[in-house]
Coordinates of C-alpha atoms and ligand atoms in Angstrom, one line a residue:
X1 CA 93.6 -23.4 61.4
X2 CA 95.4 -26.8 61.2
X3 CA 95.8 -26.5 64.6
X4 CA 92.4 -26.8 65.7
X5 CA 92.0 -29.7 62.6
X6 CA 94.5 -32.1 63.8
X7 CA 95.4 -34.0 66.9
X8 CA 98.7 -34.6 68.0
X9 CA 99.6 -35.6 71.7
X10 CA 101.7 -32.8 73.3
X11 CA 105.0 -32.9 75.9
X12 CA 104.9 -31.3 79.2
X13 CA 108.7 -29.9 78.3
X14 CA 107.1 -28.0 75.9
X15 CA 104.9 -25.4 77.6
X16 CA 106.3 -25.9 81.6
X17 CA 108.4 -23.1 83.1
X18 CA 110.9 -23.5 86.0
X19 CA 107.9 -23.2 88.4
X20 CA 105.9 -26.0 86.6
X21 CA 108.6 -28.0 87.0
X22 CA 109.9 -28.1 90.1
X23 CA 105.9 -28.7 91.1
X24 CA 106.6 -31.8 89.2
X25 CA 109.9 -32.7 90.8
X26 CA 108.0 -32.0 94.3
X27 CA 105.6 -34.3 93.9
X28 CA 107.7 -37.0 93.0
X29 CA 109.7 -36.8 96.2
X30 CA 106.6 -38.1 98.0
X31 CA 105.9 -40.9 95.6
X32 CA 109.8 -42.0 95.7
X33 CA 109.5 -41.8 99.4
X34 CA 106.1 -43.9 99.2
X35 CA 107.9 -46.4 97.2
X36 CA 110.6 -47.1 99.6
X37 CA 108.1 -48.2 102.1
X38 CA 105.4 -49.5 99.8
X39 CA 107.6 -53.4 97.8
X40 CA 104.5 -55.6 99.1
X41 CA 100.6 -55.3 98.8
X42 CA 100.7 -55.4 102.5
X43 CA 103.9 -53.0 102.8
X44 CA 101.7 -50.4 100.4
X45 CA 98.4 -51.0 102.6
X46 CA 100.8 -50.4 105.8
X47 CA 101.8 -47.0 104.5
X48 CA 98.7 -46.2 102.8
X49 CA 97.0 -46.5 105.9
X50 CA 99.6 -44.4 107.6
X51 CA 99.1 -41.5 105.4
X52 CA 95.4 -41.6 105.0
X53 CA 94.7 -41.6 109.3
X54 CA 96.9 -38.6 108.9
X55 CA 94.7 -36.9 106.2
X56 CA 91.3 -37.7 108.9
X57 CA 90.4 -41.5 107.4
X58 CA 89.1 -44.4 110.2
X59 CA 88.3 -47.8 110.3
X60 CA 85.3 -49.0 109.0
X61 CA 83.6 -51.6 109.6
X62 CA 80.1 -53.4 108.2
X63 CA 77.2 -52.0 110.1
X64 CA 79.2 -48.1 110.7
X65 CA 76.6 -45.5 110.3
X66 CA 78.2 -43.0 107.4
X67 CA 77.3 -39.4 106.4
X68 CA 78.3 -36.9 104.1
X69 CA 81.7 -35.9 105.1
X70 CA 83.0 -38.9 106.6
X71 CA 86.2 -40.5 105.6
X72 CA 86.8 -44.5 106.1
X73 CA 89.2 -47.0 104.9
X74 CA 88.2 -51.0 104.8
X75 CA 91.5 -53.1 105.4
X76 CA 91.0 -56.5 103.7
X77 CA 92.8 -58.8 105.3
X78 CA 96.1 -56.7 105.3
X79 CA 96.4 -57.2 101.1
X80 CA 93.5 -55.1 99.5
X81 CA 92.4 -51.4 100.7
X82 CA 89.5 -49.6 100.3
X83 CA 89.2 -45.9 101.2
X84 CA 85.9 -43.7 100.5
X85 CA 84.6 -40.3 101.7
X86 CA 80.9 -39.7 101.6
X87 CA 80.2 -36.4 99.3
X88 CA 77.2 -34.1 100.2
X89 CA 75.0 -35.2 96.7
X90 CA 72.2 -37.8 96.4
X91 CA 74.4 -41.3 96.4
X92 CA 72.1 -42.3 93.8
X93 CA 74.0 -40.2 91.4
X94 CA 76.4 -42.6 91.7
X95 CA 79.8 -42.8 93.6
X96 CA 84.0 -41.7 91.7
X97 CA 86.1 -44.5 91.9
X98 CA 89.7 -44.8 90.8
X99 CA 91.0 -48.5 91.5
X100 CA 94.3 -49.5 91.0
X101 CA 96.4 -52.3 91.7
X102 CA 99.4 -52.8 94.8
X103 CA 101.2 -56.4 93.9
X104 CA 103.7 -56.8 91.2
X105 CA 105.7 -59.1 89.4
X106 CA 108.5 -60.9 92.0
X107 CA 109.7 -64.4 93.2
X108 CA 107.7 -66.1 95.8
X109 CA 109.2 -68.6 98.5
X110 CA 108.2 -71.9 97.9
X111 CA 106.3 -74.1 101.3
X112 CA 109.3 -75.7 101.6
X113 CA 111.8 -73.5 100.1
X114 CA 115.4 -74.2 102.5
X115 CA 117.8 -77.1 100.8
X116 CA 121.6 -77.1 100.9
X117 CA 123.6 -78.0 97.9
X118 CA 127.2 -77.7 96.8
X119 CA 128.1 -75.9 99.5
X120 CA 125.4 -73.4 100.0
X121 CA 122.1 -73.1 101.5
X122 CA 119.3 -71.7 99.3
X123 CA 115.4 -71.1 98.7
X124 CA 113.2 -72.3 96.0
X125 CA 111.0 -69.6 94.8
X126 CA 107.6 -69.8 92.5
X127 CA 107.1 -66.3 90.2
X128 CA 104.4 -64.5 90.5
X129 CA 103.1 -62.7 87.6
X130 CA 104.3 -61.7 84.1
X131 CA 108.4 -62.3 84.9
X132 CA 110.9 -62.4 82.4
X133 CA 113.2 -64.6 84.0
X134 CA 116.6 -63.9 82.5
X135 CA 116.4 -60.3 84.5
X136 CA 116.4 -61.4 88.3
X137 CA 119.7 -63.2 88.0
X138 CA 123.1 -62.4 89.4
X139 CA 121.6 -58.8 90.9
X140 CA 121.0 -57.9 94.8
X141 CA 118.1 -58.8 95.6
X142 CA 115.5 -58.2 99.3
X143 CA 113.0 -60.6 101.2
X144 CA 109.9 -58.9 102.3
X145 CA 107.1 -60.7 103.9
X146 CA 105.5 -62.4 106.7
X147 CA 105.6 -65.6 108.6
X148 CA 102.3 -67.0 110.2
X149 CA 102.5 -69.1 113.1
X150 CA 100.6 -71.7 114.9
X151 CA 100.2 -69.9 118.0
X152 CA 98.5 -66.9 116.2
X153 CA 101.5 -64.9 116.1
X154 CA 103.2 -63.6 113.0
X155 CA 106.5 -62.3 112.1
X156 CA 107.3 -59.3 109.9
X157 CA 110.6 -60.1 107.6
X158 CA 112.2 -57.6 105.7
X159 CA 115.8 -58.0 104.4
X160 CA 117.8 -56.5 102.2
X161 CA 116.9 -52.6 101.6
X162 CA 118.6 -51.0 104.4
X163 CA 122.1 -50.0 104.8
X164 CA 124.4 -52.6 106.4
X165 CA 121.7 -55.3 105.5
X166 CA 123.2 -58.2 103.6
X167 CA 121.2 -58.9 100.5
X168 CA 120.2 -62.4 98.8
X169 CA 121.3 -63.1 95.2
X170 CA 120.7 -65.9 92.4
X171 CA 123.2 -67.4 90.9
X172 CA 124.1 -67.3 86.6
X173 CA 126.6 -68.9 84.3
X174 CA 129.8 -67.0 83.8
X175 CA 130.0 -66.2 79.9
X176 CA 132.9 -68.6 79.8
X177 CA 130.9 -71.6 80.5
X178 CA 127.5 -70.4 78.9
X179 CA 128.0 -70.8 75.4
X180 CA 124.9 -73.6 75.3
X181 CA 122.7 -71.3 77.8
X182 CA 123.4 -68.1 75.8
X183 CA 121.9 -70.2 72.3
X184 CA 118.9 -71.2 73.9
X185 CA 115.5 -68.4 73.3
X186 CA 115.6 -66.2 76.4
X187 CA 112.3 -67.3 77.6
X188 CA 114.2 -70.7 78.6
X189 CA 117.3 -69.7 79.3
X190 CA 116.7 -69.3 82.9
X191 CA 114.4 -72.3 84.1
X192 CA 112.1 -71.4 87.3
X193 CA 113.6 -74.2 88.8
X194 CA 117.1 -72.7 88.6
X195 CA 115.8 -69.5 90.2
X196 CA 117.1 -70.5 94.1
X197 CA 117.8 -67.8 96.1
X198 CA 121.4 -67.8 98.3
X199 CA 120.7 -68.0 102.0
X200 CA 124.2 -68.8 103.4
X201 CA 127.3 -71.2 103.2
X202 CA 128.4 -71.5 106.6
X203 CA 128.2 -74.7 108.6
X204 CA 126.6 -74.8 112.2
X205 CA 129.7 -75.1 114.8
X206 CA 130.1 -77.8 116.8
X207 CA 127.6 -80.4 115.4
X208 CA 128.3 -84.0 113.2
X209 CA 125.5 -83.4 111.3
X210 CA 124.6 -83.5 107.7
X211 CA 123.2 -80.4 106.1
X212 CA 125.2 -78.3 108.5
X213 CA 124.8 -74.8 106.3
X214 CA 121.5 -75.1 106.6
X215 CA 121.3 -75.8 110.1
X216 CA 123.1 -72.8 110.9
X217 CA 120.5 -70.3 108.6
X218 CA 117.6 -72.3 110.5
X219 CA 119.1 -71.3 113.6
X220 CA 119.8 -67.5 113.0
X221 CA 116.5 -67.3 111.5
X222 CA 115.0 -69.3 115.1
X223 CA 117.6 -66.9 116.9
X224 CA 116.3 -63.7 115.1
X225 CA 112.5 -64.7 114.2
X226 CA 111.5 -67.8 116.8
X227 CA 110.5 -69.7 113.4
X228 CA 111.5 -73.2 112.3
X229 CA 111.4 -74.5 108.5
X230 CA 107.8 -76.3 109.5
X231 CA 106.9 -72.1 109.5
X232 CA 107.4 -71.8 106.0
X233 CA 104.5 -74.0 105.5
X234 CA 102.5 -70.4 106.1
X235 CA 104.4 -67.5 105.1
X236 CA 104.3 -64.8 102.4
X237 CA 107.4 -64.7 101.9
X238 CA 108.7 -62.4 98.6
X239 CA 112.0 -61.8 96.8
X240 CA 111.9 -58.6 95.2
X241 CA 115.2 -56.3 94.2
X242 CA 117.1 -54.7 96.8
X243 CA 117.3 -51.2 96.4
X244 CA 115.3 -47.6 96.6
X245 CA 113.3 -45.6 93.9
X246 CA 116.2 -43.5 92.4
X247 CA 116.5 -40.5 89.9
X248 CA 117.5 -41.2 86.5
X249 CA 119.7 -39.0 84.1
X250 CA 121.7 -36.3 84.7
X251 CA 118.7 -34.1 84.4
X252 CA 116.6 -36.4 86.8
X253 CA 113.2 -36.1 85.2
X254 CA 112.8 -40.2 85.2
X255 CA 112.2 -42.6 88.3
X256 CA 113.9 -45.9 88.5
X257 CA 112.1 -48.1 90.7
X258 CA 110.7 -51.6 91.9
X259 CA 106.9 -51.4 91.2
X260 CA 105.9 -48.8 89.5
X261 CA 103.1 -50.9 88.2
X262 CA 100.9 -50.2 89.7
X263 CA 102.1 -48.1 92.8
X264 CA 102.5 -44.9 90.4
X265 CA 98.9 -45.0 89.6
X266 CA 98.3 -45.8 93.3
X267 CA 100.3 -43.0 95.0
X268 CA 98.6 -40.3 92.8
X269 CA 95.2 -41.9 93.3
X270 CA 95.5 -41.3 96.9
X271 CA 97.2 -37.6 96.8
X272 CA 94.3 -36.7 94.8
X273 CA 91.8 -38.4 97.1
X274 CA 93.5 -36.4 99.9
X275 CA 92.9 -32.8 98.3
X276 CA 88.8 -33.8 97.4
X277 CA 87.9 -32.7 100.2
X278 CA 85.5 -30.1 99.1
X279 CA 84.0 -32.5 96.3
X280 CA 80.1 -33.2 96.4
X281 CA 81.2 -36.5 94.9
X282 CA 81.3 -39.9 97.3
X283 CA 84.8 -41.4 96.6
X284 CA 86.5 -44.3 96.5
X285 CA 89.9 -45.6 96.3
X286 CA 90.4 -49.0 95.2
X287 CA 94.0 -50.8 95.7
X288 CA 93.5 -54.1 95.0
X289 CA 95.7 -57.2 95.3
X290 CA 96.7 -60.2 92.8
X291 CA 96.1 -57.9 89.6
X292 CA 99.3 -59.6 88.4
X293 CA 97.9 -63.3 88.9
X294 CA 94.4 -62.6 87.2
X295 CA 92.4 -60.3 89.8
X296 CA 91.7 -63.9 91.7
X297 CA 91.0 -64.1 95.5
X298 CA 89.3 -62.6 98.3
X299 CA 91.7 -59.7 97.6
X300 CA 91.6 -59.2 94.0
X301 CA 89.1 -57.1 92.0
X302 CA 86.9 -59.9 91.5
X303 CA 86.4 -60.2 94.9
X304 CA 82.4 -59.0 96.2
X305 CA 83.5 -56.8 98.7
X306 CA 83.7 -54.3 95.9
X307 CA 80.3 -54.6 95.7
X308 CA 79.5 -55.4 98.9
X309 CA 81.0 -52.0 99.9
X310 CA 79.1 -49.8 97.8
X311 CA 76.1 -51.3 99.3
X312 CA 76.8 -50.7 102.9
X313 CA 77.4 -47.4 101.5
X314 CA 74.3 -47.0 99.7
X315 CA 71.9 -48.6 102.3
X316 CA 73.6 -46.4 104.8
X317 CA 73.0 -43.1 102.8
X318 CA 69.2 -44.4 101.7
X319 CA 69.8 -45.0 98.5
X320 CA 69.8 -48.0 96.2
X321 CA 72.3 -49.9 95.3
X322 CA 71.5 -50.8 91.4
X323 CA 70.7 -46.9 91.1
X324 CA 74.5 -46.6 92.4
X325 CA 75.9 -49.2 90.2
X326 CA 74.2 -47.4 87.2
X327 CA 75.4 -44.1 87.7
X328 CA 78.8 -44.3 89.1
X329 CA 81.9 -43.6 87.3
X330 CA 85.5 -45.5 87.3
X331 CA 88.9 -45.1 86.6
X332 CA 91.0 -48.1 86.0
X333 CA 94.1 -46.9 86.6
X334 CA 97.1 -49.4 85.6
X335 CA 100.1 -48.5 83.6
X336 CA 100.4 -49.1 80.1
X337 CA 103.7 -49.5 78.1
X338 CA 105.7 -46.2 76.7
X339 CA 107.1 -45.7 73.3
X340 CA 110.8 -47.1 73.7
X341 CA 113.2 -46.0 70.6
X342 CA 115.2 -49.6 71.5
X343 CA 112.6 -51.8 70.8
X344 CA 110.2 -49.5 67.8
X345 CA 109.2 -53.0 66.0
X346 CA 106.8 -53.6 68.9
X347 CA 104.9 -50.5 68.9
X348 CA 102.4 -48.9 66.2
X349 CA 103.7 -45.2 66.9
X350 CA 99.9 -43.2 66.2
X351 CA 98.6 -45.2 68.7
X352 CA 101.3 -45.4 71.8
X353 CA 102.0 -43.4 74.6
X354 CA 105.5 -40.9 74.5
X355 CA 107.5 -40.3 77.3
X356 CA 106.8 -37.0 79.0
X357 CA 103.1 -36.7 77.6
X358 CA 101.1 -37.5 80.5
X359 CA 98.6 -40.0 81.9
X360 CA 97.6 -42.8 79.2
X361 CA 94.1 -43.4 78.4
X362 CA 93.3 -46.6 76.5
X363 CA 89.7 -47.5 75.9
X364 CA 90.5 -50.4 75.4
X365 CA 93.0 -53.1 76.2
X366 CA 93.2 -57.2 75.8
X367 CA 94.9 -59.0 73.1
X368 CA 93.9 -59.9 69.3
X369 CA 90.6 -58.8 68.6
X370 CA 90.3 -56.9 71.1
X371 CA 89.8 -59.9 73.4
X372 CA 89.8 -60.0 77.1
X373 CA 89.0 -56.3 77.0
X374 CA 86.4 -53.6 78.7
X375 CA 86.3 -51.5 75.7
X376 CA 85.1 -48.2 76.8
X377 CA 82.2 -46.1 74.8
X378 CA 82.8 -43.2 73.3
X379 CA 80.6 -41.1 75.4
X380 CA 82.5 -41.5 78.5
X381 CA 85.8 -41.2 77.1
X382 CA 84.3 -37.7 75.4
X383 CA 83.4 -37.0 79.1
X384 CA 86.8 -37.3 80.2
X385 CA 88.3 -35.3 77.7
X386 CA 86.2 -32.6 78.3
X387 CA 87.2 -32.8 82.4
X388 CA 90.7 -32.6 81.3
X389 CA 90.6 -29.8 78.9
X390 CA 88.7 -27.6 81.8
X391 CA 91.9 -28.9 84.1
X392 CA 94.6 -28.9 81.8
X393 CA 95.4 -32.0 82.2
X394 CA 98.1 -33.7 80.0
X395 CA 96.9 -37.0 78.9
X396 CA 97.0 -39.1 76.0
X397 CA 95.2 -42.3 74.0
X398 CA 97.6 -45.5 73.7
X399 CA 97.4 -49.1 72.8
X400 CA 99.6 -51.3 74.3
X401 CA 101.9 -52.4 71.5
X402 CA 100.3 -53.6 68.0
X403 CA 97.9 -55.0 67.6
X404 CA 99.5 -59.0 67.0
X405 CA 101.9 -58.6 68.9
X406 CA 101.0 -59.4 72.3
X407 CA 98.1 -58.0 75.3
X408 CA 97.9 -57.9 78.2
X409 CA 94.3 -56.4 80.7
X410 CA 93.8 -54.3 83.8
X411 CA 90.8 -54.5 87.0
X412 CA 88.8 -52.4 83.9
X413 CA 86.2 -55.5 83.0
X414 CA 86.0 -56.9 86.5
X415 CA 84.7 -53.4 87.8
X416 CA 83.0 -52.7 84.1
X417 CA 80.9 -55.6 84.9
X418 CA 79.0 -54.2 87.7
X419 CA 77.6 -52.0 85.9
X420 CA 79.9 -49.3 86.3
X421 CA 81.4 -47.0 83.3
X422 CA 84.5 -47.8 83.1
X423 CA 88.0 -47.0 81.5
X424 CA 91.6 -47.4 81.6
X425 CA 94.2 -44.6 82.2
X426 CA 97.5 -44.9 83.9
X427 CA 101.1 -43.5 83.8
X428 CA 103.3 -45.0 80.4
X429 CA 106.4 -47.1 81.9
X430 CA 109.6 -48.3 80.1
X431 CA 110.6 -51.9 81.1
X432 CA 107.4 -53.1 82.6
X433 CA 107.6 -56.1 84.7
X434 CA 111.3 -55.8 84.5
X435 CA 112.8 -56.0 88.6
X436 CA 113.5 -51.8 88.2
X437 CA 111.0 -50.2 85.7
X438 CA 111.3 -46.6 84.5
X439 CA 108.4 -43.6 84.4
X440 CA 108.8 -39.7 83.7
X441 CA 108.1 -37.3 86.7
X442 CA 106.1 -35.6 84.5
X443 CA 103.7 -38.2 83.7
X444 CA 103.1 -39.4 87.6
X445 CA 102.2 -36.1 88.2
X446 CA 99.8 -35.8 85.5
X447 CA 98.0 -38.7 86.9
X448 CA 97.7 -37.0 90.5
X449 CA 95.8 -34.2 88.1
X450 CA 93.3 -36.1 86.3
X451 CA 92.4 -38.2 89.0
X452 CA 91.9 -34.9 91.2
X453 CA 89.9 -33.7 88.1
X454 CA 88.2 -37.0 87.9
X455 CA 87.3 -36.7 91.5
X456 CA 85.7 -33.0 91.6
X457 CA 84.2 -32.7 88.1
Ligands
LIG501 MN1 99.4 -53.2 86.2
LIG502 MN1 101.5 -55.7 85.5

């Protein structure tokens, strides 16, 4: 009887026999492997696109005829994918979207990032997104990205993550010497103008010269890419930790990686896609760019080609687009933070998610009052729950911290305001933001299995 009273949030470990378990350990080989290959928005759309041609998905392109059974993705401008696949029912009924982000948190080159000093050549770099500084120091750390030339040409860099590959590093104190730097708050202990990245500290041979050391890294980078420092002027060049997606613990049932937000809601969104084949459903997969930064952009949620998408779609199929709009369905799906015994000040524990209890839903996010939030009704959350149940899908509710304590927001309110139900679920991480964040196997798979319940309900 109390049972069936009462609500308490339950732990895959629980109920999962060996079986169960090595599903979930199986899974997460493909999303480690994903990970390896996915450190960029436009490294994750590279392999996205990989895997989805192999699953049957094409180009599409404005003006494409569609019909039921067809399966397209729309690659915006390298940054930002799109992939839908037209379901037999009436596309007035509305269309199944799950949209997640594909940047994170890292260090961006400056425009004119190369300067020698003391000694040492090194790049300036801007942060992008929510960083906390004090973690990207004195670690090994990658450069990903491209350089865009005059000519029309571009140049794929990526440095650091394979064996043999020297890495790039930023400099801290030595405890000896840091007695001022260790008193100061931590949020300004590391200035953003400190956080230069080493490129070299040997001089070109055979030259007079000043700035000799960073002559000779111009020149193996013009010996290796054909650029010149005028180059960096149009790059997207990003410093991100060196390093794979590892197991943690001795009995590996956590993931160590750079990323995880939001490429573990990402990665199950598009294993799911790939087995909703036989759904009546139209279905889209949203991975946006510059969720970090706001959403901003011609790649970013707020962007119309959302919109502009669904009405190709819909004109295509005969229907009507504000009939669409109306009766679609969406999953935000962006991480939220996970109970973490080390810091239990920061979290209310009713209301957060556990490690090892499955996807999170939060119907609502924002900071305060609730501010800055879609706040999802009850009626499509009860919808959900009811999907799940049929499923057996292990999920649970969460806030993200209390309630004064800080916020943060998803895509949620820039898809929400389209007139599209709309709410927030995602896989609980420990050490968001942080250059190698932490999720349970356990929970990444549960989100492949409510976003495949999502998609065929
Ligand atoms: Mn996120
Ligand atoms: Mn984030």
């Amino acid at each position: 009887m109390s049972k069936e009273l009462t609500y308490s949030r339950k732990n895959f470990y629980d109920a999962a026999d060996e079986a169960a378990i090595k599903t979930v350990y199986d899974y997460c080989e493909g999303y480690m492997s994903y990970m390896d290959n996915s450190k960029t928005e436009r490294e994750t759309v590279t392999e996205t696109i990989a895997l989805a041609e192999k699953h049957g998905y094409k180009p599409y392109n404005f003006g494409m005829t569609v019909k039921p059974g067809d399966k397209y993705y729309y690659n915006n401008r390298s940054r930002n994918l799109y992939l839908f696949r037209i379901g037999s029912e009436d596309i007035n009924n509305g269309m199944r979207i799950v949209a997640s982000h594909i940047d994170s948190p890292r260090l961006d080159l400056k425009q004119v990032p190369i300067y020698e000093d003391g000694g040492f050549c090194f790049a300036k770099t801007h942060y992008y997104g929510g960083v906390r500084k004090y973690q990207w120091v004195a670690m090994p750390l990658a450069l990903h990205g491209v350089v865009a030339k005059k000519d029309g040409s571009s140049v794929t860099i990526r440095v650091g993550d394979e064996d043999g590959e020297p890495v790039f590093y930023i400099n801290d104190l030595l405890p000896h010497l840091a007695r001022e730097q260790s008193a100061r708050p931590l949020g300004t202990a590391i200035p953003a103008e400190s956080l230069n990245i080493v490129l070299g500290s040997r001089p070109l041979a055979n030259t007079d010269e000043g700035e000799k050391i960073k002559k000779n890294v111009l020149a193996i980078l013009n010996e290796k890419y054909d650029i010149t420092e005028e180059d960096f002027l149009s790059a997207d060049l990003f410093v991100v930790p060196a390093g794979k997606a590892r197991d943690v613990g001795f009995d590996r049932s956590l993931i160590s990686a750079y990323g995880h937000d939001d490429n573990v809601c990402a990665y199950p969104s598009l294993t799911a896609l790939f087995e909703s084949d036989a759904s009546e459903h139209t279905l889209m997969v949203v991975l946006a760019d510059k969720e970090e930064i706001g959403s901003e952009g011609n790649t970013g949620m707020q962007c119309e080609l959302f919109t502009d998408l669904m009405g190709a779609i819909a004109a295509e199929l005969g229907g009507n687009i504000y009939a669409v709009k109306a009766n679609s369905k969406c999953l935000s799906a962006d991480v939220n933070a996970c109970f973490d015994p080390n810091f239990p000040e920061v979290f209310e524990s009713r209301n957060t998610a556990k490690i090892n209890c499955g996807i999170t839903m939060s119907k609502y996010t924002g900071s305060g009052g609730k501010g800055g939030t879609n706040d999802a009704p009850a009626e499509y959350i009860a919808w959900i729950r009811r999907i799940f149940e049929e499923n057996g899908v292990l999920w649970q509710t969460a806030e993200l911290g209390k309630t004064d304590v800080g916020g943060g927001g998803t895509v949620a309110k820039f898809v929400a305001k389209h007139n599209i139900e709309t709410v927030d679920l995602g896989v609980p991480v420990i050490s968001m933001h942080a250059p190698y964040e932490v999720v349970s196997k356990a929970d990444v798979y549960s989100a492949h299995k409510a976003f495949l319940a999502f998609n065929m309900a």
